[in-house]
Tab-separated table of C-alpha atoms in Angstrom:
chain	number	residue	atom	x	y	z
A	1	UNK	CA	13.177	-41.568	41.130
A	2	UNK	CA	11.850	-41.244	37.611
A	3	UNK	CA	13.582	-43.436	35.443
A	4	UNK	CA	13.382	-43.633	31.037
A	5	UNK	CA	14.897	-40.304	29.421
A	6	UNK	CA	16.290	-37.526	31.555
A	7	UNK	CA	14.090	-35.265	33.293
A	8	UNK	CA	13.262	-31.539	31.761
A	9	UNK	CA	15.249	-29.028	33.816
A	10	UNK	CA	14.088	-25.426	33.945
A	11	UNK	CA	15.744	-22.834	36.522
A	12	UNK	CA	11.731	-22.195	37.233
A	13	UNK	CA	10.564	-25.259	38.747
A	14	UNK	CA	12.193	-27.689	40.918
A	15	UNK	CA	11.677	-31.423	40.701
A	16	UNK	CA	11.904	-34.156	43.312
A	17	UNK	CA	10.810	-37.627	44.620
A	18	UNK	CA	10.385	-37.418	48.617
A	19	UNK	CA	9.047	-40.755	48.127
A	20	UNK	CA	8.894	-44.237	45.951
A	21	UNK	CA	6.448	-43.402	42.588
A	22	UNK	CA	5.993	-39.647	44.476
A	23	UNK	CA	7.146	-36.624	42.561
A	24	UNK	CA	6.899	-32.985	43.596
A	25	UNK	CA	6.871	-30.359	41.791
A	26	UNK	CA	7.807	-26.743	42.986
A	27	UNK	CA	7.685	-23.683	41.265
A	28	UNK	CA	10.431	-21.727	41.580
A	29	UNK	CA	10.352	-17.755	41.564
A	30	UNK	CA	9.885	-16.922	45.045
A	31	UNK	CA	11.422	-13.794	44.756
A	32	UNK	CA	8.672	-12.767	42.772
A	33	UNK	CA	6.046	-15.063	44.516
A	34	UNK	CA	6.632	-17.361	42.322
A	35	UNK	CA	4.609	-15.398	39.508
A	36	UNK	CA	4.879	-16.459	35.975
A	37	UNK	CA	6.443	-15.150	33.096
A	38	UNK	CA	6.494	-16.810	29.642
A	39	UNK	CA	9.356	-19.164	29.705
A	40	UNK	CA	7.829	-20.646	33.020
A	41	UNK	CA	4.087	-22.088	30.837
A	42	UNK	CA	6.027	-23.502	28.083
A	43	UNK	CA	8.021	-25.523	30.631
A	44	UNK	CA	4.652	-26.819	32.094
A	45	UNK	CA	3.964	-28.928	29.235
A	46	UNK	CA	7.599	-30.644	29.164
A	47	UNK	CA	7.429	-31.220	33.099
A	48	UNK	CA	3.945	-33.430	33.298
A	49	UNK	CA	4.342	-34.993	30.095
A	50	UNK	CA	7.679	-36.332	30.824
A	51	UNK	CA	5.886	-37.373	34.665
A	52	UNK	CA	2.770	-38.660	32.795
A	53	UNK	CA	4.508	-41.220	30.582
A	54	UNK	CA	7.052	-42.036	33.536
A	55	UNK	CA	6.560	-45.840	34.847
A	56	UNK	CA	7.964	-44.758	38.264
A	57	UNK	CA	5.444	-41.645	39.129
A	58	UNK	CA	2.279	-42.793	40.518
A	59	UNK	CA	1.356	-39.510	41.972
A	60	UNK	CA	2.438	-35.995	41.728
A	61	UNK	CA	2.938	-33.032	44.773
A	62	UNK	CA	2.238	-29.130	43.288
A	63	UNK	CA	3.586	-26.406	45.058
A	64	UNK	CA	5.007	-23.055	45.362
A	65	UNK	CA	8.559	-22.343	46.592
A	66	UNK	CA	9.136	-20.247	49.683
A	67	UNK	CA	7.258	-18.866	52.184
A	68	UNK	CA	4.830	-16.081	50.728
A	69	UNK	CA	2.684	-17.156	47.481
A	70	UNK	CA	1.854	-20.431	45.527
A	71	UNK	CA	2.018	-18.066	43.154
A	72	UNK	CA	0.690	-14.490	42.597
A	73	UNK	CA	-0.291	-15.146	39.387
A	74	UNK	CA	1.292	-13.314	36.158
A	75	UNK	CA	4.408	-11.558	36.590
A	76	UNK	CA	2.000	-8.467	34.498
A	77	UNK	CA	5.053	-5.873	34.680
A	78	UNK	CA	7.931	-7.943	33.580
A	79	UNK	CA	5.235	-9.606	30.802
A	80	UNK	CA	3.959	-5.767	30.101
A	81	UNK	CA	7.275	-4.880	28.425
A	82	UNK	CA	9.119	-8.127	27.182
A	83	UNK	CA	6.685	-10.785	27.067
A	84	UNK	CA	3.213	-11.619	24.672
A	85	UNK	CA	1.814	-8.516	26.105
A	86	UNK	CA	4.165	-6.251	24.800
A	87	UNK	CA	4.309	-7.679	21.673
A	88	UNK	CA	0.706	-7.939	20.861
A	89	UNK	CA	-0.045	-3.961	22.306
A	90	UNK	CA	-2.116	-2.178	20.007
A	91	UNK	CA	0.065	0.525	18.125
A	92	UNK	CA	0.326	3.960	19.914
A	93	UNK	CA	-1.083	6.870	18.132
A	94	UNK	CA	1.846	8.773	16.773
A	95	UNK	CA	3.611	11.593	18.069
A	96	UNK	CA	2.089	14.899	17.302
A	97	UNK	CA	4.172	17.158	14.860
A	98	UNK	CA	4.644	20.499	14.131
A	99	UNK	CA	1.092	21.742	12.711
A	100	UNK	CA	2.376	24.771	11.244
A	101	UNK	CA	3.321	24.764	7.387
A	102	UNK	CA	7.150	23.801	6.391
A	103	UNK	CA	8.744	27.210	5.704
A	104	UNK	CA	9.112	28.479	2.212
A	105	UNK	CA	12.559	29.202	0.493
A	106	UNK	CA	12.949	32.121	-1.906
A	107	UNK	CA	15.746	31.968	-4.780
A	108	UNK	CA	16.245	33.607	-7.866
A	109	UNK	CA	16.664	31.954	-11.122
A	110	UNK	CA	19.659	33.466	-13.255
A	111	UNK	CA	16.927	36.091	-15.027
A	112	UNK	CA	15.937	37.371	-11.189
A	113	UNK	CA	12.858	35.821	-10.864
A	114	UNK	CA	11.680	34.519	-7.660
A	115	UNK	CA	9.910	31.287	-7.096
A	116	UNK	CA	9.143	29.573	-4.148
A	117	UNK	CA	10.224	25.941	-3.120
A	118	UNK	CA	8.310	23.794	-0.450
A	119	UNK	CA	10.192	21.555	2.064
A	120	UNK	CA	10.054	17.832	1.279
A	121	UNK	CA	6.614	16.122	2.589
A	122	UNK	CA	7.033	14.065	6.069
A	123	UNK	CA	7.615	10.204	5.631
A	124	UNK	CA	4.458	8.365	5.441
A	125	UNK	CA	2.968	7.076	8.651
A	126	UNK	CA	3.434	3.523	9.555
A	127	UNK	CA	0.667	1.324	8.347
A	128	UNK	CA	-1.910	0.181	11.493
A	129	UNK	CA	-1.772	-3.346	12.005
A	130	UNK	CA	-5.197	-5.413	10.720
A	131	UNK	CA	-7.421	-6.248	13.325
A	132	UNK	CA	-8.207	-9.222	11.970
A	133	UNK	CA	-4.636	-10.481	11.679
A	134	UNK	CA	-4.007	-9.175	15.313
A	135	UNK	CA	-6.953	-11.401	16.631
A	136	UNK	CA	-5.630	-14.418	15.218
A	137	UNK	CA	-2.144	-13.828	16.145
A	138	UNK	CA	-3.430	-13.152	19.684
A	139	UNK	CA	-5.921	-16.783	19.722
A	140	UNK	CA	-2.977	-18.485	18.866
A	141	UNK	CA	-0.903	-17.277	21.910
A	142	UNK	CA	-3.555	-17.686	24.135
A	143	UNK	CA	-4.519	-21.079	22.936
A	144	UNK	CA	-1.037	-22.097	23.438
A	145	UNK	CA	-0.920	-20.870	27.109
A	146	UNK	CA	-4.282	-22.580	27.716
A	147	UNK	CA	-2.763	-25.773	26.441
A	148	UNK	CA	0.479	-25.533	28.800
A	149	UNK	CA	-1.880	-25.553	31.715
A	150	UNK	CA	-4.331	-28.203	30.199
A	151	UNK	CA	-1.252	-30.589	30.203
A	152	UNK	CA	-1.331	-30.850	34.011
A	153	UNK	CA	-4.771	-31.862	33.509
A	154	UNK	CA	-4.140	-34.366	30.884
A	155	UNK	CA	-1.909	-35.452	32.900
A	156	UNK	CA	-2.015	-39.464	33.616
A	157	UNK	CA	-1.441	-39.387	37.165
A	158	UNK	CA	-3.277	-37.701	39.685
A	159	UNK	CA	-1.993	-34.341	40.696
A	160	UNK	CA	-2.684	-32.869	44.527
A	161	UNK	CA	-1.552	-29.059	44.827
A	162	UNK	CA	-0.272	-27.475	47.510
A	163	UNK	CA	-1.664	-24.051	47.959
A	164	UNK	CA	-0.410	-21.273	50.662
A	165	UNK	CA	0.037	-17.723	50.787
A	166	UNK	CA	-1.439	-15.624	47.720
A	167	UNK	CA	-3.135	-18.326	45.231
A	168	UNK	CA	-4.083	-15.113	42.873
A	169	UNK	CA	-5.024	-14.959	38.961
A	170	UNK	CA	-2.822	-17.951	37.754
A	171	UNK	CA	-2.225	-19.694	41.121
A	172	UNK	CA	-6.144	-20.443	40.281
A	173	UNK	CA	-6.337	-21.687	36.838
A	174	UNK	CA	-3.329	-23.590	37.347
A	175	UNK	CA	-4.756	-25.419	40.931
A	176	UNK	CA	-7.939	-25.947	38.979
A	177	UNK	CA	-6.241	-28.108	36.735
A	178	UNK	CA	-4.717	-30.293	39.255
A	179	UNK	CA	-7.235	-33.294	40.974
A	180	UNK	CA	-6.877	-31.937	44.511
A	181	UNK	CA	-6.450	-29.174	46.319
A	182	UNK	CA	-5.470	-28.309	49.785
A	183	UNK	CA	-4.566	-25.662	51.610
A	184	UNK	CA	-2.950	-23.717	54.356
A	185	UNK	CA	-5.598	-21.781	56.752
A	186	UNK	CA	-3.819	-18.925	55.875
A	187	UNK	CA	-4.099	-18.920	52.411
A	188	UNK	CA	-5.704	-15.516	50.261
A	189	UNK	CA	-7.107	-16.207	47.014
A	190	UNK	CA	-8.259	-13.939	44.834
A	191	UNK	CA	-9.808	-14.288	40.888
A	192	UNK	CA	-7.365	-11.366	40.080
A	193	UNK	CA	-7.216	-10.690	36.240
A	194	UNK	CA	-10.504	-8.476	35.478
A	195	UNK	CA	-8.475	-6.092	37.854
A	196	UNK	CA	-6.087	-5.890	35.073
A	197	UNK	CA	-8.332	-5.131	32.308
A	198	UNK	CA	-9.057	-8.406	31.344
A	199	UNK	CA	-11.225	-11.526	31.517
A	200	UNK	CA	-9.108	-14.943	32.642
A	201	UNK	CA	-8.838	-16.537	29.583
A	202	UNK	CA	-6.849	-20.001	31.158
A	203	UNK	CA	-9.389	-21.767	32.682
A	204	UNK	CA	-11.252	-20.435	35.664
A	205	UNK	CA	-13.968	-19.256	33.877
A	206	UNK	CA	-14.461	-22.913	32.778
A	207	UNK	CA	-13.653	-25.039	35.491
A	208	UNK	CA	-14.300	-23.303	38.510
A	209	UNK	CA	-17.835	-23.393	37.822
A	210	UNK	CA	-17.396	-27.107	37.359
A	211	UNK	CA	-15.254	-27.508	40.418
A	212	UNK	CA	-17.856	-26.160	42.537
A	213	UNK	CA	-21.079	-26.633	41.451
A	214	UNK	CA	-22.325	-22.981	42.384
A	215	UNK	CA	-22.305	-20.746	39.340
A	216	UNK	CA	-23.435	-17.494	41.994
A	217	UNK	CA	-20.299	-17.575	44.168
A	218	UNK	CA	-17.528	-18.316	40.850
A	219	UNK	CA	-19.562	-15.069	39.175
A	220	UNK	CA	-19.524	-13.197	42.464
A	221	UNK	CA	-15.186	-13.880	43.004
A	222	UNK	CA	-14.727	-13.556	39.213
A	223	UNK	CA	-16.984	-10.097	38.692
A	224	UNK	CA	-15.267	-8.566	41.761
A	225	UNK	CA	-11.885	-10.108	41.912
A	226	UNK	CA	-12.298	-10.052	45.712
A	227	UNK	CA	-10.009	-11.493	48.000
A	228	UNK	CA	-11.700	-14.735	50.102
A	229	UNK	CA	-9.922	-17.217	52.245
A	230	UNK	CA	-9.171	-21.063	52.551
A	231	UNK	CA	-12.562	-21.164	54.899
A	232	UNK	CA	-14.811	-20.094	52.054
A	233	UNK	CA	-12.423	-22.022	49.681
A	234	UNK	CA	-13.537	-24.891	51.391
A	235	UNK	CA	-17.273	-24.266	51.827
A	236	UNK	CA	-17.631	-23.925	48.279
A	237	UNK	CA	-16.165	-26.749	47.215
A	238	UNK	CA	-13.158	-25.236	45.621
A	239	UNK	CA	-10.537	-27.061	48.356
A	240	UNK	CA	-11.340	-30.513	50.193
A	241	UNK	CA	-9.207	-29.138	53.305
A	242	UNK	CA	-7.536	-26.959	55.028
A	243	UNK	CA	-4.682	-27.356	57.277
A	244	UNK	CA	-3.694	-25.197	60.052
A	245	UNK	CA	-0.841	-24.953	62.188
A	246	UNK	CA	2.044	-23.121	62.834
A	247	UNK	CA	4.641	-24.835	60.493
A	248	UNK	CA	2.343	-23.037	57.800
A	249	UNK	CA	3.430	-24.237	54.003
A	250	UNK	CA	5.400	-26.877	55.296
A	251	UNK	CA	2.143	-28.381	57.372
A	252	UNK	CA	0.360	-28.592	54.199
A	253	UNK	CA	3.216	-29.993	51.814
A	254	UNK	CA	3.105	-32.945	54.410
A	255	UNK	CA	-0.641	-33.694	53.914
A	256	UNK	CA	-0.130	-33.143	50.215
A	257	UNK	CA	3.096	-35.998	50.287
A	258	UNK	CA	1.006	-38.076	52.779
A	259	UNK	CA	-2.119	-38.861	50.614
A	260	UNK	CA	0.203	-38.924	47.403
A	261	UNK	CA	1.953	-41.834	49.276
A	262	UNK	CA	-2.130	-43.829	49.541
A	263	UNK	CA	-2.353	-43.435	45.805
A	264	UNK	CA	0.817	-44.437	44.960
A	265	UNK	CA	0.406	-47.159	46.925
A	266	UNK	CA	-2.797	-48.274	44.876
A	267	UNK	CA	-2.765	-49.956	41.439
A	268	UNK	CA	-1.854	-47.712	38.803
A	269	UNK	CA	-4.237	-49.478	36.392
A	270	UNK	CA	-6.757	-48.434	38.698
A	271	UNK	CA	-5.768	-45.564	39.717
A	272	UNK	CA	-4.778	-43.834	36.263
A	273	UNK	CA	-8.533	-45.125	34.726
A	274	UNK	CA	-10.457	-43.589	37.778
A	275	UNK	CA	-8.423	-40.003	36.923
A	276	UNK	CA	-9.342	-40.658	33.168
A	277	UNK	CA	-13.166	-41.807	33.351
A	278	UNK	CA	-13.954	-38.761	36.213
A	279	UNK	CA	-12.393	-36.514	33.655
A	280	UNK	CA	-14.321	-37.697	30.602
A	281	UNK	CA	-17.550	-37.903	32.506
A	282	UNK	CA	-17.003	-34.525	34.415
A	283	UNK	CA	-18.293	-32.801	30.516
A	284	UNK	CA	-20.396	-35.171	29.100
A	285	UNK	CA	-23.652	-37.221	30.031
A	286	UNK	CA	-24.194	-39.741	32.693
A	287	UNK	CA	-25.092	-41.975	29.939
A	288	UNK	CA	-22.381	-41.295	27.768
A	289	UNK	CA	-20.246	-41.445	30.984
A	290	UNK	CA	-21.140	-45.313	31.738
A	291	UNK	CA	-20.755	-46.287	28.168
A	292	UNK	CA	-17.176	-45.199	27.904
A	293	UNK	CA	-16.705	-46.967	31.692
A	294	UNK	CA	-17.784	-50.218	29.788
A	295	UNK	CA	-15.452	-49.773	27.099
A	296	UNK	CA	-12.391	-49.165	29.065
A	297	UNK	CA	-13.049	-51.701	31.706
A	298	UNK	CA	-13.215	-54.107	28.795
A	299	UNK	CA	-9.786	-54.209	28.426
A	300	UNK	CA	-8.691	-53.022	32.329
A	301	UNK	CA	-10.519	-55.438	34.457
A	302	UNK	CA	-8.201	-58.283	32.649
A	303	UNK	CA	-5.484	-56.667	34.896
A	304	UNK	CA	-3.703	-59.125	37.024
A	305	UNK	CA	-3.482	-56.018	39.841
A	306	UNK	CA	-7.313	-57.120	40.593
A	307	UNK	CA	-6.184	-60.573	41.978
A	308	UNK	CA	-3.220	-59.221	43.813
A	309	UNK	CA	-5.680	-56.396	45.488
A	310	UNK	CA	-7.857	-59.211	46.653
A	311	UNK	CA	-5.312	-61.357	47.828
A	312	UNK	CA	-3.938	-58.661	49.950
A	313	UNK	CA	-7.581	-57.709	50.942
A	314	UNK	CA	-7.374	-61.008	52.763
A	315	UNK	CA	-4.333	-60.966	54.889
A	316	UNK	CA	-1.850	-58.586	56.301
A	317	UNK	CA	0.377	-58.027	53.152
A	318	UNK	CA	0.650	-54.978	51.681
A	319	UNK	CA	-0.080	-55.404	47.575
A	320	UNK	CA	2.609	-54.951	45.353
A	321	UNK	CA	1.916	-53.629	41.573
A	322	UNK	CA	4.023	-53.854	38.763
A	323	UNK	CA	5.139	-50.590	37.145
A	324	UNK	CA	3.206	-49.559	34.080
């Protein structure tokens, strides 16, 4: 179990250790497949900071609660009419009124002689919101989302998710953020959001490309928002396996613990270095890449994990590492 300052709690995700330095993380909405309204992103950042700087996570299990979804994404109805969404809707044109003049009033003044007295003018309209101002208002809410799911990706430890059922909209830019991915055979993906009007603005458009290598078939899921399945997942480099098998989610959340175990079971000075340099390198040169590797194995390779990984390497002991 984690150990330093209390855990974040949050009725939307549910936090565990099945195993020594293994944490698992489950998102919990399953009545909704697990789809996300806003209260559920800002708790994102809490959750893997609070695992990141923990001495007794090594590695970290993603998943979705119950049987159906990972998650379907944004929750868009609940979101459409309490959430960002709602808030940031362009103003409605106003409500047509009676076109026809106001009528007229006749009274006499005290000599008898009629004059005429119009009915006081409608209130002014409502002013229309800048445009300008609305666009920065709207950056800053969307930067802000971004940044909850970037967290899981600045995350220190290495982060394997679990993905089964519907992995739609969100369930993508989320898993993209994570190291690995796996999934059941079962599982129906789907780049949902230009369905909705809109172009995903959280991360797939930047890192799918990235996590597969093949700019035709990201354009060709994200222009169509078809569904495609953990086979093609797989063949384009978006999962590194798929597991079958009738125990479905459950299958999968076992392979997910399993190789969280072999990581946690390596040297976290190693292990939390390879996450960081892979990440650096992933957006900048091979050049720059090995010249940042030099500088931080300056100061790592005077570890004293690299002597007790060699010892080990020579008998039947497993190696033990302190905690960071």
């Amino acid at each position: 179990m984690a150990d330093g300052n209390a855990p974040p709690t949050s009725q939307y995700f549910n936090l565990t250790y099945p195993l020594p330095y293994v944490a698992h993380v489950e998102i919990n909405r399953p009545e909704k497949l697990n789809a996300f309204i806003e209260p559920m992103w800002l708790a994102l950042p809490q959750i893997f900071s609070y695992l990141s700087s923990s001495p007794s996570v090594r590695a970290i299990v993603l998943s979705g609660a119950g049987l159906k979804a990972f998650t379907a994404g944004l929750d868009i109805a609940h979101l459409s009419t309490s959430g960002p969404l709602a808030q940031n809707r362009p103003p409605s044109s106003p409500t047509p009124t009676n076109s026809n003049k106001p009528p007229s009033f006749l009274y006499s003044q005290p000599t008898g002689t009629p004059y005429t007295t119009q009915a006081p003018p409608p209130p002014a309209p409502t002013p229309t919101p800048d445009p300008a101002r609305l666009a920065f208002q709207l950056q800053s809410r969307i930067t802000t989302f971004q940044n909850c799911l970037t967290s899981l990706e600045k995350c220190a430890k290495p982060i394997i998710a679990v993905l089964h059922g519907y992995c739609y909209g969100l369930g993508i830019d989320l898993s993209l953020c994570a190291d690995v991915r796996i999934a059941h055979s079962s599982t129906r993906f789907s780049v949902k959001e230009i369905d909705i009007g809109l172009a995903a603005d959280v991360g797939t458009l930047s890192r799918l490309g990235k996590a597969t290598g093949n700019l035709s078939w990201v354009k060709d899921v994200c222009l169509t928002a078809r569904e495609f399945g953990a086979e093609e997942a797989l063949a384009r480099g978006f999962i590194s396996d798929v597991v079958g098998g009738e125990g479905g989610k459950e299958n999968v959340v076992e392979r997910a613990v399993e190789w969280a175990k072999l990581v946690a079971g390596k040297s976290p000075v190693a292990v939390q270095g390879t996450k960081e340099l892979l990440n650096w390198s992933r957006d900048r040169s091979v050049e720059d890449g090995l010249r940042y590797t030099a500088v931080w194995n300056g100061g790592m390779l005077q570890t004293g994990d690299m002597a007790a990984a060699m010892r080990a390497s020579g008998g039947r002991k497993k190696p033990r590492f302190e905690k960071l």
